[in-house]
């Protein structure tokens, strides 16, 4: 007796039947980045290979840098708004409001400098943050 050929969930007929039954198909889970290892009597989590460790460290550095830069951009926007607005007391003394184009130009100029300064700090932060976690092949766990 022959076994029928394997059918894929992407086959249109199967897809229709899956939709009709209300079944939700999920992609298979990704394998864990680190796996349990026996390190001289105590178990710890470690990477399968140096290549995986370096890939995980690069991914960590990229993600921490991206999030740091995003936070810095928000902080710079708040600082720029505070720096470029006219003090409320000047309005009471008789000075008129600044033109919006002037305020926007001031904020834009401030943002460019602030973000470029923050970018260097974020790059250093991401590198130091991730290098601690990935210092050792077992994920940065200190040996005692």
PDB file of C-alpha atoms in Angstrom:
ATOM      1  CA  UNK A   1       0.000   0.000   0.000  1.00  0.00           C
ATOM      2  CA  UNK A   2       1.433   3.344  -1.061  1.00  0.00           C
ATOM      3  CA  UNK A   3       1.435   6.363   1.212  1.00  0.00           C
ATOM      4  CA  UNK A   4      -0.170   9.464  -0.236  1.00  0.00           C
ATOM      5  CA  UNK A   5       2.188  12.336  -1.076  1.00  0.00           C
ATOM      6  CA  UNK A   6       2.695  14.890   1.699  1.00  0.00           C
ATOM      7  CA  UNK A   7       0.378  17.842   1.319  1.00  0.00           C
ATOM      8  CA  UNK A   8       1.329  21.383   2.171  1.00  0.00           C
ATOM      9  CA  UNK A   9      -0.856  23.788   4.109  1.00  0.00           C
ATOM     10  CA  UNK A  10      -0.211  26.206   1.218  1.00  0.00           C
ATOM     11  CA  UNK A  11      -2.098  23.943  -1.197  1.00  0.00           C
ATOM     12  CA  UNK A  12      -5.263  25.896  -2.220  1.00  0.00           C
ATOM     13  CA  UNK A  13      -7.639  23.014  -1.400  1.00  0.00           C
ATOM     14  CA  UNK A  14      -6.095  22.424   1.992  1.00  0.00           C
ATOM     15  CA  UNK A  15      -5.986  26.182   2.634  1.00  0.00           C
ATOM     16  CA  UNK A  16      -9.768  26.354   1.956  1.00  0.00           C
ATOM     17  CA  UNK A  17     -10.442  23.460   4.319  1.00  0.00           C
ATOM     18  CA  UNK A  18      -8.227  25.005   7.024  1.00  0.00           C
ATOM     19  CA  UNK A  19     -10.081  28.320   6.695  1.00  0.00           C
ATOM     20  CA  UNK A  20     -13.470  26.557   6.728  1.00  0.00           C
ATOM     21  CA  UNK A  21     -12.603  24.735   9.949  1.00  0.00           C
ATOM     22  CA  UNK A  22     -11.186  27.911  11.540  1.00  0.00           C
ATOM     23  CA  UNK A  23      -7.775  26.412  12.153  1.00  0.00           C
ATOM     24  CA  UNK A  24      -4.909  28.837  12.757  1.00  0.00           C
ATOM     25  CA  UNK A  25      -1.533  27.611  11.505  1.00  0.00           C
ATOM     26  CA  UNK A  26       1.585  28.963  13.168  1.00  0.00           C
ATOM     27  CA  UNK A  27       5.134  28.825  11.895  1.00  0.00           C
ATOM     28  CA  UNK A  28       7.301  26.345  13.781  1.00  0.00           C
ATOM     29  CA  UNK A  29       9.144  27.945  16.714  1.00  0.00           C
ATOM     30  CA  UNK A  30      12.735  29.047  16.249  1.00  0.00           C
ATOM     31  CA  UNK A  31      15.313  26.980  18.076  1.00  0.00           C
ATOM     32  CA  UNK A  32      16.628  28.549  21.307  1.00  0.00           C
ATOM     33  CA  UNK A  33      19.690  30.739  20.926  1.00  0.00           C
ATOM     34  CA  UNK A  34      21.424  29.080  23.860  1.00  0.00           C
ATOM     35  CA  UNK A  35      21.163  25.471  24.988  1.00  0.00           C
ATOM     36  CA  UNK A  36      21.849  23.796  28.357  1.00  0.00           C
ATOM     37  CA  UNK A  37      25.444  22.625  28.821  1.00  0.00           C
ATOM     38  CA  UNK A  38      27.272  20.846  31.586  1.00  0.00           C
ATOM     39  CA  UNK A  39      30.154  23.048  32.708  1.00  0.00           C
ATOM     40  CA  UNK A  40      32.184  21.037  35.184  1.00  0.00           C
ATOM     41  CA  UNK A  41      29.376  19.893  37.441  1.00  0.00           C
ATOM     42  CA  UNK A  42      27.094  22.896  37.096  1.00  0.00           C
ATOM     43  CA  UNK A  43      24.753  23.379  34.217  1.00  0.00           C
ATOM     44  CA  UNK A  44      24.570  26.643  32.320  1.00  0.00           C
ATOM     45  CA  UNK A  45      23.269  27.966  29.041  1.00  0.00           C
ATOM     46  CA  UNK A  46      25.730  28.232  26.198  1.00  0.00           C
ATOM     47  CA  UNK A  47      25.814  28.844  22.471  1.00  0.00           C
ATOM     48  CA  UNK A  48      26.071  25.984  20.043  1.00  0.00           C
ATOM     49  CA  UNK A  49      29.040  27.573  18.260  1.00  0.00           C
ATOM     50  CA  UNK A  50      31.158  30.709  18.122  1.00  0.00           C
ATOM     51  CA  UNK A  51      29.386  31.716  14.916  1.00  0.00           C
ATOM     52  CA  UNK A  52      26.013  31.683  16.726  1.00  0.00           C
ATOM     53  CA  UNK A  53      27.486  33.628  19.648  1.00  0.00           C
ATOM     54  CA  UNK A  54      28.847  36.331  17.332  1.00  0.00           C
ATOM     55  CA  UNK A  55      25.557  36.501  15.401  1.00  0.00           C
ATOM     56  CA  UNK A  56      23.600  36.906  18.647  1.00  0.00           C
ATOM     57  CA  UNK A  57      26.023  39.578  19.860  1.00  0.00           C
ATOM     58  CA  UNK A  58      25.723  41.505  16.587  1.00  0.00           C
ATOM     59  CA  UNK A  59      21.931  41.269  16.797  1.00  0.00           C
ATOM     60  CA  UNK A  60      22.015  42.505  20.401  1.00  0.00           C
ATOM     61  CA  UNK A  61      24.272  45.440  19.514  1.00  0.00           C
ATOM     62  CA  UNK A  62      22.055  46.447  16.594  1.00  0.00           C
ATOM     63  CA  UNK A  63      18.856  46.275  18.664  1.00  0.00           C
ATOM     64  CA  UNK A  64      20.276  48.149  21.680  1.00  0.00           C
ATOM     65  CA  UNK A  65      21.695  50.841  19.370  1.00  0.00           C
ATOM     66  CA  UNK A  66      18.349  51.220  17.583  1.00  0.00           C
ATOM     67  CA  UNK A  67      16.382  51.550  20.825  1.00  0.00           C
ATOM     68  CA  UNK A  68      18.930  53.932  22.366  1.00  0.00           C
ATOM     69  CA  UNK A  69      18.850  56.143  19.284  1.00  0.00           C
ATOM     70  CA  UNK A  70      15.044  56.140  19.331  1.00  0.00           C
ATOM     71  CA  UNK A  71      15.033  57.245  22.978  1.00  0.00           C
ATOM     72  CA  UNK A  72      17.686  59.870  22.296  1.00  0.00           C
ATOM     73  CA  UNK A  73      15.635  61.256  19.394  1.00  0.00           C
ATOM     74  CA  UNK A  74      12.634  61.669  21.709  1.00  0.00           C
ATOM     75  CA  UNK A  75      14.798  63.330  24.367  1.00  0.00           C
ATOM     76  CA  UNK A  76      16.331  65.649  21.776  1.00  0.00           C
ATOM     77  CA  UNK A  77      12.861  66.643  20.546  1.00  0.00           C
ATOM     78  CA  UNK A  78      11.828  67.658  24.072  1.00  0.00           C
ATOM     79  CA  UNK A  79      15.082  69.579  24.594  1.00  0.00           C
ATOM     80  CA  UNK A  80      14.711  71.343  21.233  1.00  0.00           C
ATOM     81  CA  UNK A  81      11.142  72.412  22.025  1.00  0.00           C
ATOM     82  CA  UNK A  82      12.229  73.804  25.401  1.00  0.00           C
ATOM     83  CA  UNK A  83      15.292  75.561  23.996  1.00  0.00           C
ATOM     84  CA  UNK A  84      13.584  77.183  21.021  1.00  0.00           C
ATOM     85  CA  UNK A  85      10.413  78.486  22.594  1.00  0.00           C
ATOM     86  CA  UNK A  86      10.314  82.053  23.814  1.00  0.00           C
ATOM     87  CA  UNK A  87      10.020  82.620  27.549  1.00  0.00           C
ATOM     88  CA  UNK A  88       6.426  83.304  28.599  1.00  0.00           C
ATOM     89  CA  UNK A  89       7.396  86.520  30.428  1.00  0.00           C
ATOM     90  CA  UNK A  90       8.601  88.131  27.195  1.00  0.00           C
ATOM     91  CA  UNK A  91       5.072  87.936  25.828  1.00  0.00           C
ATOM     92  CA  UNK A  92       3.765  89.884  28.823  1.00  0.00           C
ATOM     93  CA  UNK A  93       6.398  92.611  28.373  1.00  0.00           C
ATOM     94  CA  UNK A  94       5.271  93.186  24.818  1.00  0.00           C
ATOM     95  CA  UNK A  95       7.458  90.981  22.649  1.00  0.00           C
ATOM     96  CA  UNK A  96       5.450  89.263  19.959  1.00  0.00           C
ATOM     97  CA  UNK A  97       5.479  85.511  19.365  1.00  0.00           C
ATOM     98  CA  UNK A  98       8.205  84.083  17.158  1.00  0.00           C
ATOM     99  CA  UNK A  99       7.283  82.997  13.669  1.00  0.00           C
ATOM    100  CA  UNK A 100       6.705  79.220  13.402  1.00  0.00           C
ATOM    101  CA  UNK A 101       9.254  78.897  10.607  1.00  0.00           C
ATOM    102  CA  UNK A 102      11.867  80.475  12.865  1.00  0.00           C
ATOM    103  CA  UNK A 103      10.980  78.093  15.721  1.00  0.00           C
ATOM    104  CA  UNK A 104      11.043  75.071  13.400  1.00  0.00           C
ATOM    105  CA  UNK A 105      14.426  76.110  12.008  1.00  0.00           C
ATOM    106  CA  UNK A 106      15.807  76.460  15.532  1.00  0.00           C
ATOM    107  CA  UNK A 107      14.442  73.037  16.547  1.00  0.00           C
ATOM    108  CA  UNK A 108      15.737  71.368  13.397  1.00  0.00           C
ATOM    109  CA  UNK A 109      19.227  72.794  13.893  1.00  0.00           C
ATOM    110  CA  UNK A 110      19.235  71.711  17.541  1.00  0.00           C
ATOM    111  CA  UNK A 111      17.986  68.205  16.663  1.00  0.00           C
ATOM    112  CA  UNK A 112      20.734  67.600  14.092  1.00  0.00           C
ATOM    113  CA  UNK A 113      23.476  68.359  16.605  1.00  0.00           C
ATOM    114  CA  UNK A 114      21.793  66.557  19.481  1.00  0.00           C
ATOM    115  CA  UNK A 115      21.139  63.350  17.539  1.00  0.00           C
ATOM    116  CA  UNK A 116      24.671  63.209  16.110  1.00  0.00           C
ATOM    117  CA  UNK A 117      26.084  63.579  19.641  1.00  0.00           C
ATOM    118  CA  UNK A 118      23.701  60.934  20.978  1.00  0.00           C
ATOM    119  CA  UNK A 119      24.530  58.527  18.152  1.00  0.00           C
ATOM    120  CA  UNK A 120      28.145  58.218  19.277  1.00  0.00           C
ATOM    121  CA  UNK A 121      27.042  57.619  22.866  1.00  0.00           C
ATOM    122  CA  UNK A 122      24.465  55.044  21.794  1.00  0.00           C
ATOM    123  CA  UNK A 123      27.020  53.160  19.717  1.00  0.00           C
ATOM    124  CA  UNK A 124      29.409  52.978  22.702  1.00  0.00           C
ATOM    125  CA  UNK A 125      26.547  52.003  25.043  1.00  0.00           C
ATOM    126  CA  UNK A 126      25.352  49.199  22.758  1.00  0.00           C
ATOM    127  CA  UNK A 127      28.861  47.824  22.359  1.00  0.00           C
ATOM    128  CA  UNK A 128      29.620  47.823  26.089  1.00  0.00           C
ATOM    129  CA  UNK A 129      26.131  46.571  27.069  1.00  0.00           C
ATOM    130  CA  UNK A 130      26.253  43.559  24.745  1.00  0.00           C
ATOM    131  CA  UNK A 131      29.930  42.749  25.241  1.00  0.00           C
ATOM    132  CA  UNK A 132      29.250  42.010  28.932  1.00  0.00           C
ATOM    133  CA  UNK A 133      26.450  39.569  28.107  1.00  0.00           C
ATOM    134  CA  UNK A 134      28.436  37.829  25.368  1.00  0.00           C
ATOM    135  CA  UNK A 135      31.891  37.933  26.953  1.00  0.00           C
ATOM    136  CA  UNK A 136      32.050  34.175  27.559  1.00  0.00           C
ATOM    137  CA  UNK A 137      30.762  31.354  25.337  1.00  0.00           C
ATOM    138  CA  UNK A 138      28.273  30.425  28.104  1.00  0.00           C
ATOM    139  CA  UNK A 139      26.514  33.784  27.778  1.00  0.00           C
ATOM    140  CA  UNK A 140      28.545  36.028  30.046  1.00  0.00           C
ATOM    141  CA  UNK A 141      28.149  33.988  33.210  1.00  0.00           C
ATOM    142  CA  UNK A 142      31.123  34.540  35.447  1.00  0.00           C
ATOM    143  CA  UNK A 143      33.119  31.460  36.407  1.00  0.00           C
ATOM    144  CA  UNK A 144      33.473  30.978  40.156  1.00  0.00           C
TER     145      UNK A 144
END
